[in-house]
Coordinates of C-alpha atoms and ligand atoms in Angstrom, one line a residue:
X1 CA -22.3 85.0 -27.0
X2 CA -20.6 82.5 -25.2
X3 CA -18.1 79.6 -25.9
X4 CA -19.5 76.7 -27.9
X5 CA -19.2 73.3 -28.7
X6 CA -19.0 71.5 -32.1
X7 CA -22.1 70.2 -33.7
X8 CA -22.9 68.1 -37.0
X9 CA -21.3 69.9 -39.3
X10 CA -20.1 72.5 -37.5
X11 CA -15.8 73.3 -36.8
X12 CA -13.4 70.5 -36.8
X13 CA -12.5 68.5 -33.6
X14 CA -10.8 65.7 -32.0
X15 CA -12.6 62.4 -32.1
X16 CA -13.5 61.2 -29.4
X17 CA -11.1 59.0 -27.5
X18 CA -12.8 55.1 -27.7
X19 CA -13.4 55.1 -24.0
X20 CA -15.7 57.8 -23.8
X21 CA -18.4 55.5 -25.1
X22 CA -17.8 53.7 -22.3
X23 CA -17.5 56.2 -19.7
X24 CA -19.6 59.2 -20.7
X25 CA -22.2 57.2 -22.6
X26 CA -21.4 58.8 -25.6
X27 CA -24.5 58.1 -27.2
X28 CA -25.0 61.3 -29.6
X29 CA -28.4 61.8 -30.5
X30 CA -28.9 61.2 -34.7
X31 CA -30.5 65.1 -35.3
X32 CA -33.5 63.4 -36.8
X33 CA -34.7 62.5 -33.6
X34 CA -33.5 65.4 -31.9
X35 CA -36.2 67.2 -34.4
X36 CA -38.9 64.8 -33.9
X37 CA -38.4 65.2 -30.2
X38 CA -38.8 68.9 -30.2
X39 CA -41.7 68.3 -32.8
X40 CA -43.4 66.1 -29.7
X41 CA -42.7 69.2 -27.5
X42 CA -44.7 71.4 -29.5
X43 CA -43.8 75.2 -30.5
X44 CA -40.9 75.3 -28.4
X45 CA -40.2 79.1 -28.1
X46 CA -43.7 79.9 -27.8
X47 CA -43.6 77.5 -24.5
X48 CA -40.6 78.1 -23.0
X49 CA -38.0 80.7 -23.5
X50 CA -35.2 79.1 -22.1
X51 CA -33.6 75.9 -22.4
X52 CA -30.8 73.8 -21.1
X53 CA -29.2 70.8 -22.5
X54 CA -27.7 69.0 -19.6
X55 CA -25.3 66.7 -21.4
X56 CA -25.2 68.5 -25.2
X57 CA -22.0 66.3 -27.0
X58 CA -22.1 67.9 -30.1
X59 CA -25.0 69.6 -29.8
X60 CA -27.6 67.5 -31.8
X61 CA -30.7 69.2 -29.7
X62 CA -29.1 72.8 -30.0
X63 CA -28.7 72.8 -33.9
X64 CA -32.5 71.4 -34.1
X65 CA -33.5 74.2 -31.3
X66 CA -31.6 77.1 -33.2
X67 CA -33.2 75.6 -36.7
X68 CA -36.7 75.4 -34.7
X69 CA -39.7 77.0 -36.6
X70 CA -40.1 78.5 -32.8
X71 CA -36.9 78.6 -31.3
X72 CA -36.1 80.0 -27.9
X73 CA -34.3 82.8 -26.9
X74 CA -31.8 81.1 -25.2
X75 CA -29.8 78.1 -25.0
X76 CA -27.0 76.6 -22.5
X77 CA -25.3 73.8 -23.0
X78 CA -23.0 72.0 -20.7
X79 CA -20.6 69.0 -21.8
X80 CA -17.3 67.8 -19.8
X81 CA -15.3 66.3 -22.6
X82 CA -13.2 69.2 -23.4
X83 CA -11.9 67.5 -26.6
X84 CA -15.4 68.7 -27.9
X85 CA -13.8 72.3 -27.7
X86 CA -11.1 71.5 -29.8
X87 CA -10.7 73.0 -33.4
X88 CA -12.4 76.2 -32.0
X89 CA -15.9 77.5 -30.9
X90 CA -17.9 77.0 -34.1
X91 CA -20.9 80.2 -33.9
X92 CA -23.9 78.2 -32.6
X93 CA -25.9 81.3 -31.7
X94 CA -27.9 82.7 -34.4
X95 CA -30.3 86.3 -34.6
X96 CA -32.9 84.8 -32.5
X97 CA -31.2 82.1 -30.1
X98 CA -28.4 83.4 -27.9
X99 CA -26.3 80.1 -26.8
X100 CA -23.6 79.2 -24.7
X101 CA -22.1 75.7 -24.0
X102 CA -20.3 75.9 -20.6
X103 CA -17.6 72.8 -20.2
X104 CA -18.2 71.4 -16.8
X105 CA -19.2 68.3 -15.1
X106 CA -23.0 68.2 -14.5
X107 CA -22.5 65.6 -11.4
X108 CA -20.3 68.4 -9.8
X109 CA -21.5 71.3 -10.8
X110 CA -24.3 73.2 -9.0
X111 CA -26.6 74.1 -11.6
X112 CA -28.0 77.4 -9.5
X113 CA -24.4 79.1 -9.8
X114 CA -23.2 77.4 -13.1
X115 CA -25.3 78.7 -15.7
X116 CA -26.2 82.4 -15.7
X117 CA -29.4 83.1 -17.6
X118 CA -29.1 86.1 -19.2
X119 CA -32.8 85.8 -20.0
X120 CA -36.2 84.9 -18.0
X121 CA -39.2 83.0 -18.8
X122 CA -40.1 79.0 -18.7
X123 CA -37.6 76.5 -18.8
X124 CA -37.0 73.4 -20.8
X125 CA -34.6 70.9 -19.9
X126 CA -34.0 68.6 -23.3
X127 CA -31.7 65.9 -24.2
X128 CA -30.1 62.8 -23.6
X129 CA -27.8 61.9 -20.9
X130 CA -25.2 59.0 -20.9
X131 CA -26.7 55.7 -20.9
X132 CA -24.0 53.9 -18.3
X133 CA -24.7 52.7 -14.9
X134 CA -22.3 53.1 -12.1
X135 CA -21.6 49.1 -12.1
X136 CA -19.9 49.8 -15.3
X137 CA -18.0 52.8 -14.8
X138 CA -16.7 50.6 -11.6
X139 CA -15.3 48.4 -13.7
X140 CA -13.8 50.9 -16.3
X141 CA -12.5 52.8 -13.2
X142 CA -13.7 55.7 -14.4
X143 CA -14.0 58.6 -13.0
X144 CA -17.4 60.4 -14.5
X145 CA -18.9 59.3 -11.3
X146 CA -21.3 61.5 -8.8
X147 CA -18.7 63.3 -7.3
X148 CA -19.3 61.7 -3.5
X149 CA -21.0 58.9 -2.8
X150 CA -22.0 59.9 0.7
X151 CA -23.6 63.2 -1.0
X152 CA -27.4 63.7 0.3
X153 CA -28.2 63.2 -3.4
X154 CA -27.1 60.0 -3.6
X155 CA -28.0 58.6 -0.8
X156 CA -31.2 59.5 -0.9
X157 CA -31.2 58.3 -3.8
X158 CA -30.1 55.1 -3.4
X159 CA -32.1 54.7 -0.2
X160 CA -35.4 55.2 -2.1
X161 CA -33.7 53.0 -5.3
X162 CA -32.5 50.3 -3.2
X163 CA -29.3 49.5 -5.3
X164 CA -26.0 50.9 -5.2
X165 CA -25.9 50.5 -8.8
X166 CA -27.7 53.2 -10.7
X167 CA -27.9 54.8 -14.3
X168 CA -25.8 58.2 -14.5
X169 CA -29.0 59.5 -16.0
X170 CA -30.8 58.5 -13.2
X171 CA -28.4 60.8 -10.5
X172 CA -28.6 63.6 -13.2
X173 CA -32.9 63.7 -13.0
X174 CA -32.6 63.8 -9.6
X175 CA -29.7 66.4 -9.5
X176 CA -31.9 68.5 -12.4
X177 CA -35.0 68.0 -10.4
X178 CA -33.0 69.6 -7.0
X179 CA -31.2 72.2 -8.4
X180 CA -33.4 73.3 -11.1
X181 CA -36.9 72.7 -8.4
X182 CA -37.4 76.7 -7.9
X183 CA -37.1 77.1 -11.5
X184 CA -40.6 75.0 -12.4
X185 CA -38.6 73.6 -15.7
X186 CA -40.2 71.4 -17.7
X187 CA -37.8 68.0 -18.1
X188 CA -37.8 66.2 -21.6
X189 CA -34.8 63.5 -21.5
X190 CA -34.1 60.5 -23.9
X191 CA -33.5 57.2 -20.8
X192 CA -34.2 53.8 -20.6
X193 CA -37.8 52.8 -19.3
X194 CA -36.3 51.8 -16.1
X195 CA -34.7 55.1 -15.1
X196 CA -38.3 57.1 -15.9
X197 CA -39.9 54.7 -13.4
X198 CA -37.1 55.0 -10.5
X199 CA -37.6 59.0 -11.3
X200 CA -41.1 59.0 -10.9
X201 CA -40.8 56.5 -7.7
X202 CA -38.0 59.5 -6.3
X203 CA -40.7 62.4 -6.8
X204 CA -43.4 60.7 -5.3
X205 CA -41.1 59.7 -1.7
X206 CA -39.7 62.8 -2.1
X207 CA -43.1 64.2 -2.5
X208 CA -41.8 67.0 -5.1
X209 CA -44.9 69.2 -7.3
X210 CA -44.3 67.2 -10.8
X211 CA -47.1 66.8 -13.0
X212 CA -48.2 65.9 -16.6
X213 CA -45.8 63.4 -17.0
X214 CA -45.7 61.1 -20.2
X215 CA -43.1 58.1 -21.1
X216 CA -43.2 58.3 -24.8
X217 CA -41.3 54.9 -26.0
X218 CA -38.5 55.3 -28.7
X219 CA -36.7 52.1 -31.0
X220 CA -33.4 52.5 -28.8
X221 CA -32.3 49.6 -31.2
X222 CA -33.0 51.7 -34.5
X223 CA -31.6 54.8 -33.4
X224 CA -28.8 53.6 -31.1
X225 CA -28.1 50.2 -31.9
X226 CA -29.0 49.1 -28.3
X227 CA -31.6 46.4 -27.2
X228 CA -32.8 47.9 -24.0
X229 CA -36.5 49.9 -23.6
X230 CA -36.3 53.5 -23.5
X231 CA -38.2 56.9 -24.1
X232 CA -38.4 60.2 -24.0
X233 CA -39.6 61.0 -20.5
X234 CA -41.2 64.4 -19.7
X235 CA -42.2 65.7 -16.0
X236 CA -43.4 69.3 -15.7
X237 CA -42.8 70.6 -12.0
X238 CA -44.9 72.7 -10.9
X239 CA -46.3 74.2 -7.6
X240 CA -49.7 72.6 -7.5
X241 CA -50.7 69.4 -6.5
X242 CA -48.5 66.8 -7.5
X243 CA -50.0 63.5 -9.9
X244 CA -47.6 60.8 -10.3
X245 CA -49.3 59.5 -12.9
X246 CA -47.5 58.9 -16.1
X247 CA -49.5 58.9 -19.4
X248 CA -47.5 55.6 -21.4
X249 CA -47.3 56.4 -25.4
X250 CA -46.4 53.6 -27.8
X251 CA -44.1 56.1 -30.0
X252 CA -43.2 59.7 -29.7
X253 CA -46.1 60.2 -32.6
X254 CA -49.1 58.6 -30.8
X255 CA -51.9 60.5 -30.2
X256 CA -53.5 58.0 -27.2
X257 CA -51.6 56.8 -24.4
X258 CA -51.5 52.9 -24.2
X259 CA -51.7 52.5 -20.0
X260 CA -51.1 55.0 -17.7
X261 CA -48.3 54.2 -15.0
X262 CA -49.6 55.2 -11.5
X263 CA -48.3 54.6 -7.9
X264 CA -50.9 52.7 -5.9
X265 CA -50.9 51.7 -2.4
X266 CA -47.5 52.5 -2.5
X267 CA -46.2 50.6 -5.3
X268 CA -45.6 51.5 -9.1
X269 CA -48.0 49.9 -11.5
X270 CA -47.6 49.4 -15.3
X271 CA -51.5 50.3 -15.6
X272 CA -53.6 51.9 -12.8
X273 CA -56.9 50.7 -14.8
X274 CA -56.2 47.5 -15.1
X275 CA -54.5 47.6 -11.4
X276 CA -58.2 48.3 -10.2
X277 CA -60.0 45.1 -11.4
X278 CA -57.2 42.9 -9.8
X279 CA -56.5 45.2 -7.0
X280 CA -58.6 42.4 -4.6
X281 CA -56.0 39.7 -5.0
X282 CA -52.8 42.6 -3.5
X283 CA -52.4 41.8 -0.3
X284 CA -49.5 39.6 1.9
X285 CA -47.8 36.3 1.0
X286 CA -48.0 34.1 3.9
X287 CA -44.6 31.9 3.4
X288 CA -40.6 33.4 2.6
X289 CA -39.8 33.7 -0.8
X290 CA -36.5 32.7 -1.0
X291 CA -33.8 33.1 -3.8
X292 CA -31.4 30.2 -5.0
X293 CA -27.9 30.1 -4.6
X294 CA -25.1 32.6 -5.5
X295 CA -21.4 31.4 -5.8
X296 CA -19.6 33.1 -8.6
X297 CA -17.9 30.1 -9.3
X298 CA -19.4 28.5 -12.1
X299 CA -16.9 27.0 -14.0
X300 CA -16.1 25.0 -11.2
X301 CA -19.7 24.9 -9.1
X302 CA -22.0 23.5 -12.5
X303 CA -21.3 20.3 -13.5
X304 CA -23.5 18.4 -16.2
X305 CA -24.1 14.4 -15.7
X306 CA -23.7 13.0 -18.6
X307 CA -25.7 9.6 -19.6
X308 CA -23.1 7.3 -18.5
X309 CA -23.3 9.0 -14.8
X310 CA -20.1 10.5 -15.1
X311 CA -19.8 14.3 -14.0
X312 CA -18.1 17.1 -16.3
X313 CA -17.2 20.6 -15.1
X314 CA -17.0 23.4 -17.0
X315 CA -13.5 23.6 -18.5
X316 CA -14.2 19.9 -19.5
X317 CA -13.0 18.6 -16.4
X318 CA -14.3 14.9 -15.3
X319 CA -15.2 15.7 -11.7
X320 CA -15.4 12.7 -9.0
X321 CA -16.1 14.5 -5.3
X322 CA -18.4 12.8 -2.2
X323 CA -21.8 12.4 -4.2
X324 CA -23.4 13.8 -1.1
X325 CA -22.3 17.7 -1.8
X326 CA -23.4 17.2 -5.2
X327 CA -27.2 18.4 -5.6
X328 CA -29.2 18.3 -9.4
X329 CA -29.8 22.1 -10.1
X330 CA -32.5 24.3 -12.3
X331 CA -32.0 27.7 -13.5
X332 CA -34.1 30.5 -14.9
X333 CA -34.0 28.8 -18.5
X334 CA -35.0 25.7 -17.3
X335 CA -37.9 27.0 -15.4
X336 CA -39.5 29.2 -18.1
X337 CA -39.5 26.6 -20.7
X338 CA -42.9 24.8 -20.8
X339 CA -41.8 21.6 -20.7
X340 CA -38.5 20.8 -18.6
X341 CA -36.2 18.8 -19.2
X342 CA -34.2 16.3 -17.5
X343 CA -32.2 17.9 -14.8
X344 CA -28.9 17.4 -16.2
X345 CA -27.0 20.1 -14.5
X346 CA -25.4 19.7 -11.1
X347 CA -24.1 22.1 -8.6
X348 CA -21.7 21.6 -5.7
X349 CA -23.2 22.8 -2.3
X350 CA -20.1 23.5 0.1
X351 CA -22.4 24.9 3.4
X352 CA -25.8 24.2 5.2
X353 CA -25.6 27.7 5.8
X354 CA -23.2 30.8 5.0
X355 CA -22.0 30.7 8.4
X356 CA -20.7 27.0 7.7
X357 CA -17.0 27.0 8.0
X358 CA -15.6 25.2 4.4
X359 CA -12.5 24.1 6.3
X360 CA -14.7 20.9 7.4
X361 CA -14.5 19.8 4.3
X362 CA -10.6 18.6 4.2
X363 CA -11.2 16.0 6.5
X364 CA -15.7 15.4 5.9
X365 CA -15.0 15.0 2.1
X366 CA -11.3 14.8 1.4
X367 CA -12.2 14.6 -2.6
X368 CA -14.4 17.8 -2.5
X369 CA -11.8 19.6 -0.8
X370 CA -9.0 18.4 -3.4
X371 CA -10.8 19.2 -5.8
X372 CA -12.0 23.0 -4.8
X373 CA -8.1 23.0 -3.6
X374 CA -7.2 22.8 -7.1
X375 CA -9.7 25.6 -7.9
X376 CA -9.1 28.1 -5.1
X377 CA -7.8 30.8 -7.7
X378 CA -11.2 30.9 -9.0
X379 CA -13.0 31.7 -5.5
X380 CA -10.1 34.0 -4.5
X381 CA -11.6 35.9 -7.8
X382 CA -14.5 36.6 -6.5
X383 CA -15.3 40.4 -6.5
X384 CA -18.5 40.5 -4.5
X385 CA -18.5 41.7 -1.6
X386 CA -20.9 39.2 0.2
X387 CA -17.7 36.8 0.0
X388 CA -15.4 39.1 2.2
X389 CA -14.3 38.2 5.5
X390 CA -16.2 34.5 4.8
X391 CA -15.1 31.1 4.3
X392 CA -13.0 30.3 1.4
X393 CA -15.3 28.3 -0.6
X394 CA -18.7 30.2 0.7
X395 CA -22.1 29.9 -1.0
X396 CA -24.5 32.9 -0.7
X397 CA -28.3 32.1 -0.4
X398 CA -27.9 28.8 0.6
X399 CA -29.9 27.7 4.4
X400 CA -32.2 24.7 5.7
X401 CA -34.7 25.6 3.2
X402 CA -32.3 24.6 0.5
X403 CA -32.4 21.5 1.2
X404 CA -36.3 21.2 1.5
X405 CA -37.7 18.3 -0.7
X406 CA -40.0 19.8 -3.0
X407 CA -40.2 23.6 -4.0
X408 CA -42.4 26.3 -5.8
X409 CA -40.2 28.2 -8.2
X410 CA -40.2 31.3 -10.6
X411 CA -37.7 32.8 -12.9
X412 CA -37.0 36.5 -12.0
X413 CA -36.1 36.8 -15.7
X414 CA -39.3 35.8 -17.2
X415 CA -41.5 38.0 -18.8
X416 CA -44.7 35.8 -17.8
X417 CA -45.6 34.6 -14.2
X418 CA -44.8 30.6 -14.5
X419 CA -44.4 28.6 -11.8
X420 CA -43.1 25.5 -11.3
X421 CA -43.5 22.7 -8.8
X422 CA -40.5 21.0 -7.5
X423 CA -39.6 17.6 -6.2
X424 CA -36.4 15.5 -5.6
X425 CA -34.3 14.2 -8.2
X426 CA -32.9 11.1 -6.9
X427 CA -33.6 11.4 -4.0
X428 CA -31.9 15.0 -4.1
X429 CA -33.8 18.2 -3.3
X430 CA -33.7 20.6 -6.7
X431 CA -31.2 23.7 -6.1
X432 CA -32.2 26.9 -7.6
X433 CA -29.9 29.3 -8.8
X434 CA -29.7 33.2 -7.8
X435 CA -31.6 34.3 -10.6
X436 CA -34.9 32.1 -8.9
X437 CA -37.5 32.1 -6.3
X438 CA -39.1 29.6 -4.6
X439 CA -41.0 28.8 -1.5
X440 CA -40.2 25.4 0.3
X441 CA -42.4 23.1 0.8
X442 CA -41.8 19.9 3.0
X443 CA -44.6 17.1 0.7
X444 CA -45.8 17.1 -3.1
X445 CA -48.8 18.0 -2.6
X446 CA -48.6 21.4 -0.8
X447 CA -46.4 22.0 -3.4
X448 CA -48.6 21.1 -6.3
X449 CA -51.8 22.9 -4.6
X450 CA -49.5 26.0 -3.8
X451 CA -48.4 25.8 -7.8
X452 CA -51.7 25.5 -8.9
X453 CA -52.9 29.1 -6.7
X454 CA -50.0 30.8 -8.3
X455 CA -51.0 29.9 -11.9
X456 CA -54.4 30.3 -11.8
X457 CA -56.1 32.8 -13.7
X458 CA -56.6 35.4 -11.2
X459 CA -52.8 35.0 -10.1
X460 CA -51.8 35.6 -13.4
X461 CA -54.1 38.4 -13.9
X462 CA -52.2 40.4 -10.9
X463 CA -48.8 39.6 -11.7
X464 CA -49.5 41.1 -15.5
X465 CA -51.1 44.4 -13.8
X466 CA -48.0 44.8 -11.3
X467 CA -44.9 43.9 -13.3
X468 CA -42.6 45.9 -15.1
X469 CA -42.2 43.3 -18.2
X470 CA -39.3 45.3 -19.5
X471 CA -37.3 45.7 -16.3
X472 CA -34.2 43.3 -16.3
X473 CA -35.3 41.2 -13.6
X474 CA -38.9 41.9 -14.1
X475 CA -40.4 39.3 -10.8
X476 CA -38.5 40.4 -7.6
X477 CA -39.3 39.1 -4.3
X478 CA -41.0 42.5 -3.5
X479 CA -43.2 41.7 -6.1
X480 CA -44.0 38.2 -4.8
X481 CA -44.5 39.1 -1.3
X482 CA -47.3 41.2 -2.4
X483 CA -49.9 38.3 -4.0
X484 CA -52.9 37.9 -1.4
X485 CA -52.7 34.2 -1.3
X486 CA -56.1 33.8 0.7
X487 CA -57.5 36.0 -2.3
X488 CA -56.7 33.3 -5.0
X489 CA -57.6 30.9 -2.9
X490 CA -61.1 32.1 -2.6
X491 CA -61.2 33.2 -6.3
X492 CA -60.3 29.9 -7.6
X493 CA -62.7 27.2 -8.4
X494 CA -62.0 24.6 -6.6
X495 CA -62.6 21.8 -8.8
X496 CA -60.5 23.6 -11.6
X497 CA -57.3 24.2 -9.2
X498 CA -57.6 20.5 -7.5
X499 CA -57.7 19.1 -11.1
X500 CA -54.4 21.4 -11.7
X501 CA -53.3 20.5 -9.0
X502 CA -53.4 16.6 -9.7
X503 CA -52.2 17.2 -13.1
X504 CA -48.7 19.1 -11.7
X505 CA -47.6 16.6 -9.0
X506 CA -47.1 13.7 -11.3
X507 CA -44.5 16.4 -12.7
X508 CA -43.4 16.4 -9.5
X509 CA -39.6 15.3 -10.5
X510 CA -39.0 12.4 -7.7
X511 CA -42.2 12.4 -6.1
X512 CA -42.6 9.2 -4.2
X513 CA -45.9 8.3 -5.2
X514 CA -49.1 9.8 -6.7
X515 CA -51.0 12.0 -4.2
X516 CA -53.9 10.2 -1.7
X517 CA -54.5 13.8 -0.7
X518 CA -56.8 15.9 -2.6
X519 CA -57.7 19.5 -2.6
X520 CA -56.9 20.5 0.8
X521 CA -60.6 21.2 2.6
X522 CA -59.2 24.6 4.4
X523 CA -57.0 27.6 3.6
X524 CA -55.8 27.6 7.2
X525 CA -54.7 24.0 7.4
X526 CA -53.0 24.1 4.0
X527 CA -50.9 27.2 5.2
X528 CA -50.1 25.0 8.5
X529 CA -48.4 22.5 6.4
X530 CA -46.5 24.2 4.1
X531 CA -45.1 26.3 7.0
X532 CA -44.1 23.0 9.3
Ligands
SAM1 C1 -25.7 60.0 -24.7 S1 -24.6 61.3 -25.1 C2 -25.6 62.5 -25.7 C3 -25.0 63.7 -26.2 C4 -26.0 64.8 -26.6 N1 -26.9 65.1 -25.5 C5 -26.9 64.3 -27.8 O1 -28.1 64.1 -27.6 O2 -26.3 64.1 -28.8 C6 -24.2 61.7 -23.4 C7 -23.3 63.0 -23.3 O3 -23.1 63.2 -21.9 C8 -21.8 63.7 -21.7 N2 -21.5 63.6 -20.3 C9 -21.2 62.4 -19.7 N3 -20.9 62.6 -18.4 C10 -21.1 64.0 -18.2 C11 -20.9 64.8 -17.1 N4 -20.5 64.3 -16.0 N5 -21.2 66.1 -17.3 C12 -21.6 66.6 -18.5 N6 -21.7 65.9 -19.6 C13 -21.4 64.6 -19.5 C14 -21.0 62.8 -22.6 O4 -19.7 63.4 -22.9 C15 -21.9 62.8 -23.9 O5 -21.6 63.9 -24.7

C-alpha cells in the first residue's frame, strides 16, 4: 500500500493556499461526474486493470474507481501540492484496488521510472488536469511550468501548435502520450475543446498509432463555473493503423455522435462529411490577408469624435494632435454587427510602417508628439515583445496597405463568416484593429465584388465546414488563405453576386460615387485590379 492523498471525505488537510487555483488549476472534479465519466468508460476493471490519475487533487476519480461496480486492481495517483498530504495518508486502497498516490511533479517527472506498477494488464489514464495556460502562469510567475522550455517536448510541441502559449493540459497529453506510448494506455481526460483538437493535430504530425478517439462535450459552466467548451477526450493508442478521426458526442450520455472531426488535406475539420460536399471551393486565396493594427496603447491610441467634432481619449482627455495622424477605426464589434454604425472611434497612426522611426514626429507634428510625450509611461508599459528594441511610440501591423482606400474585412472573433466592405470616411481610409482581417483594395467596386464572393452561399458553406466555432479566435488568416476564390467565383450566379454586389457599395462608407462598373466580365481581370 502506498502513501495517499486526501479525498472527499476522507482525513483532514490544509486548504489549499488561494493561489493554487491560479497556478495548478485547481479545478477538483465534483465526484458526480467523476462517476458518470467512468460510467461513459464502461466496466472499467473488466477493460483495463490499471489506472493512473495524472493530476489526482483529492482524488475525486480514485474514490469513484475504488467504489466502481468493476474496479481495477490498481491505482496510482500523482499530485505536486504536498499540502494534500497533510493531516496524514487517509487508507484509499481497499480489498480489491491496491492504490498509491506518489507526490511529484508530472511536467518533471518521467513517467517510465516514476510509477512502479506492481501489476500488468491494460492501462487507463483518467482525470482532469489543470485548466491554465502558460500565458497565465507567466503572469502569476509561477512556477508549475514544463520544466525547460527548450525540452524536445515542448518544442515540438510548440512547433506543431504554433504558439508559445499553451494549456498545461495540453504539455501533459503530449508528455502522457510519450512516456506512456509503449504502454498502449487508453487516455480519458476532462480539457477544453481546443486542447483535444491541438492533441489530435500533435498525433497526426507526429504520426503516433491512436485510434478510436471521441470528444464527448461536458457543461464546463455547470460543473466548474467556467464559460469555455470542454469534454472528456479519449484516444486509445494502439499499434495498428492510426485514424485521426474523432467521433464528436453532444454529452457524455449520447448514444450518436453529432460530426466526426477529421484531418483532411492536412487541415482539422469540425465535420469530415460535411467537409466533402464543400471540399471543391478549398483551395488558395489569391490576395494577402492582412491583420489590423496592434499598439497596446489604447487608452491613449482610441479616441471617440464626438458630434461637435471634438476628440476625447480614453481617460476623458480632449485630444487636439495634426488631424492627419488621426485615422476613423472599426473593430471586431463593429464589424459583426449587421448594421454598422457611424465610425465614431478614432485611432492615432504614429508610422507608415514599423520600421518608421517616431522621433520624426517632434518636429512633423509637434502636437502629436506633445501629446504621446505626455503619455510615454503608457508605451514604456508595454510587455510585448514585438515592441522591443523599436521606436518608442511603434505600431505593430501597420504598412502601405493600411492606408489603402477601401477594404474587405472579417472579425477573427465571430462565430459566422461576415464580411464587410470598406471605404473612406472622410476622406480617411478605415483602420482595422488586431483582432481583424482584411484585404486591400485600391476602388469600391473590387471591393464590393470581392465582398459579395466572400458572402455568397457557397463561401459561407466552407467557412461553416472548416471553422472551429468554439475556438477563441475562431477565423485565422490560415483559415482565410485556404478559400478557392476562382471556386466561388465560378459557383456563384452571376446575376445574384452583381446585384449583391451593387447593393454593398452604396455601404461603401465614403465611396465617391455609385459604381459605373458592373460585374466584372473576367475572374482574371478582376484579380489584376485588386492586386494593382
Ligand atoms: C483541475 S484539478 C483536478 C484535480 C483532480 N484530477 C480532480 O479531478 O479532482 C488539477 C490538479 O492538478 C494538479 N497539478 C497541477 N500541476 C501539477 C503538476 N505539475 N504535477 C502534478 N499535479 C499537478 C493540481 O494541484 C490539481 O490538483
Amino acid at each position: 500500500m502506498g502513501s495517499t492523498a486526501g479525498g472527499p471525505g476522507a482525513a483532514p488537510r490544509a486548504a489549499p493556499p488561494p493561489e493554487s487555483l491560479e497556478e495548478y488549476g485547481d479545478f477538483p472534479t465534483p465526484i458526480e461526474l467523476a462517476r458518470d465519466i467512468l460510467a461513459t468508460l464502461g466496466p472499467i476493471g473488466t477493460k483495463w486493470s490499471r489506472v493512473l490519475e495524472p493530476t489526482c487533487g483529492d482524488g475525486a476519480f480514485i474514490h469513484a474507481l475504488t467504489e466502481h461496480r468493476y474496479p481495477p486492481r490498481e491505482i496510482v495517483g500523482i499530485e505536486v501540492q504536498g499540502d494534500r498530504f497533510v493531516g496524514g495518508p487517509p487508507k484509499l486502497s481497499t480489498p480489491r484496488t491496491d492504490v498509491t498516490v506518489l507526490n511529484a511533479d508530472i511536467l518533471r517527472a518521467d513517467l517510465r521510472r516514476l510509477v512502479k506498477w506492481k501489476t500488468k494488464g491494460p492501462l487507463l489514464v483518467v482525470g482532469n488536469p489543470p485548466w491554465v495556460t502558460t500565458a497565465e502562469l507567466a503572469r502569476l510567475g509561477a512556477e508549475n511550468v514544463p520544466a525547460k522550455t527548450n525540452s524536445r517536448n515542448l518544442k515540438g510541441f510548440e512547433a506543431i501548435s504554433g504558439v508559445s502559449n499553451f494549456d498545461l493540459s495540453e504539455y501533459i497529453w503530449v508528455k502522457l502520450l510519450r512516456d506512456l506510448y509503449p504502454l498502449s494506455p487508453s487516455i480519458a481526460l476532462l480539457c477544453k475543446t481546443s486542447v483535444a483538437r491541438n492533441v489530435v493535430r500533435y498525433a497526426q504530425q507526429e504520426r503516433l498509432s491512436v485510434y478510436d478517439g471521441s470528444i464527448r462535450m461536458i457543461d464546463a459552466h455547470m460543473w466548474f463555473g467556467v464559460s469555455v467548451p470542454a469534454c472528456l477526450f479519449t484516444l486509445h493508442v494502439g499499434h495498428g493503423a492510426p485514424d485521426y478521426t474523432i467521433r464528436v458526442y453532444d454529452s457524455l450520455e449520447a448514444p450518436l455522435p453529432s460530426a466526426i472531426i477529421g484531418i483532411v488535406n492536412g487541415h482539422l475539420v469540425p465535420d469530415v462529411n460535411r467537409y466533402q460536399k464543400v471540399s471543391s471551393s478549398e483551395g488558395t486565396f489569391p490576395f494577402e490577408w492582412r491583420q489590423g493594427i496592434k499598439h497596446d496603447a489604447a487608452a491613449a491610441m482610441e479616441l471617440v469624435l464626438d458630434d461637435s467634432d471634438r476628440l476625447f481619449n480614453r481617460l476623458g482627455e480632449e485630444v487636439d494632435v495634426e488631424p492627419e495622424f488621426v485615422y476613423p477605426l472599426l473593430k471586431s464589434s463593429d464589424l459583426g454587427s449587421e448594421r454598422p454604425r457611424d465610425i465614431q472611434r478614432r485611432v492615432i497612426v504614429t508610422q507608415h510602417s514599423p520600421g518608421d522611426d517616431t522621433n520624426r514626429l517632434r518636429t512633423e507634428a509637434p502636437k502629436l508628439w506633445s501629446y504621446l510625450m505626455g503619455h510615454k509611461a503608457l508605451f514604456d508599459g508595454r510587455k510585448s515583445r514585438i515592441y522591443l528594441g523599436g521606436p518608442p511610440f511603434g505600431m505593430f501591423g501597420v504598412g502601405p496597405y493600411s492606408f489603402s482606400p477601401c477594404k474587405v474585412a472579417i472579425s477573427g472573433m465571430y462565430k459566422k463568416a461576415i464580411f464587410r466592405a470598406l471605404g473612406q470616411v472622410d476622406g480617411r481610409p478605415v483602420m482595422l484593429d488586431d483582432t481583424c482581417y482584411f484585404v486591400p483594395t485600391q476602388d469600391p467596386m473590387s471591393a464590393a465584388v470581392l465582398a459579395a464572393l466572400l458572402n455568397s452561399d457557397p463561401a459561407l458553406e466552407f467557412f461553416e465546414a472548416v471553422t472551429f466555432y468554439d475556438a477563441k479566435r475562431p477565423v485565422t488568416k490560415g483559415l482565410l488563405k485556404r478559400v478557392d476564390l476562382r471556386s466561388l467565383w465560378d459557383q456563384v450566379d452571376p446575376s445574384t453576386a452583381a446585384r449583391r454586389a451593387a447593393l454593398l457599395v452604396p455601404g461603401l462608407r465614403g465611396a465617391a460615387a455609385p459604381p459605373k462598373e458592373r460585374w466584372p466580365e473576367d475572374y482574371g481581370e478582376f484579380v489584376r485590379r485588386v492586386v494593382s
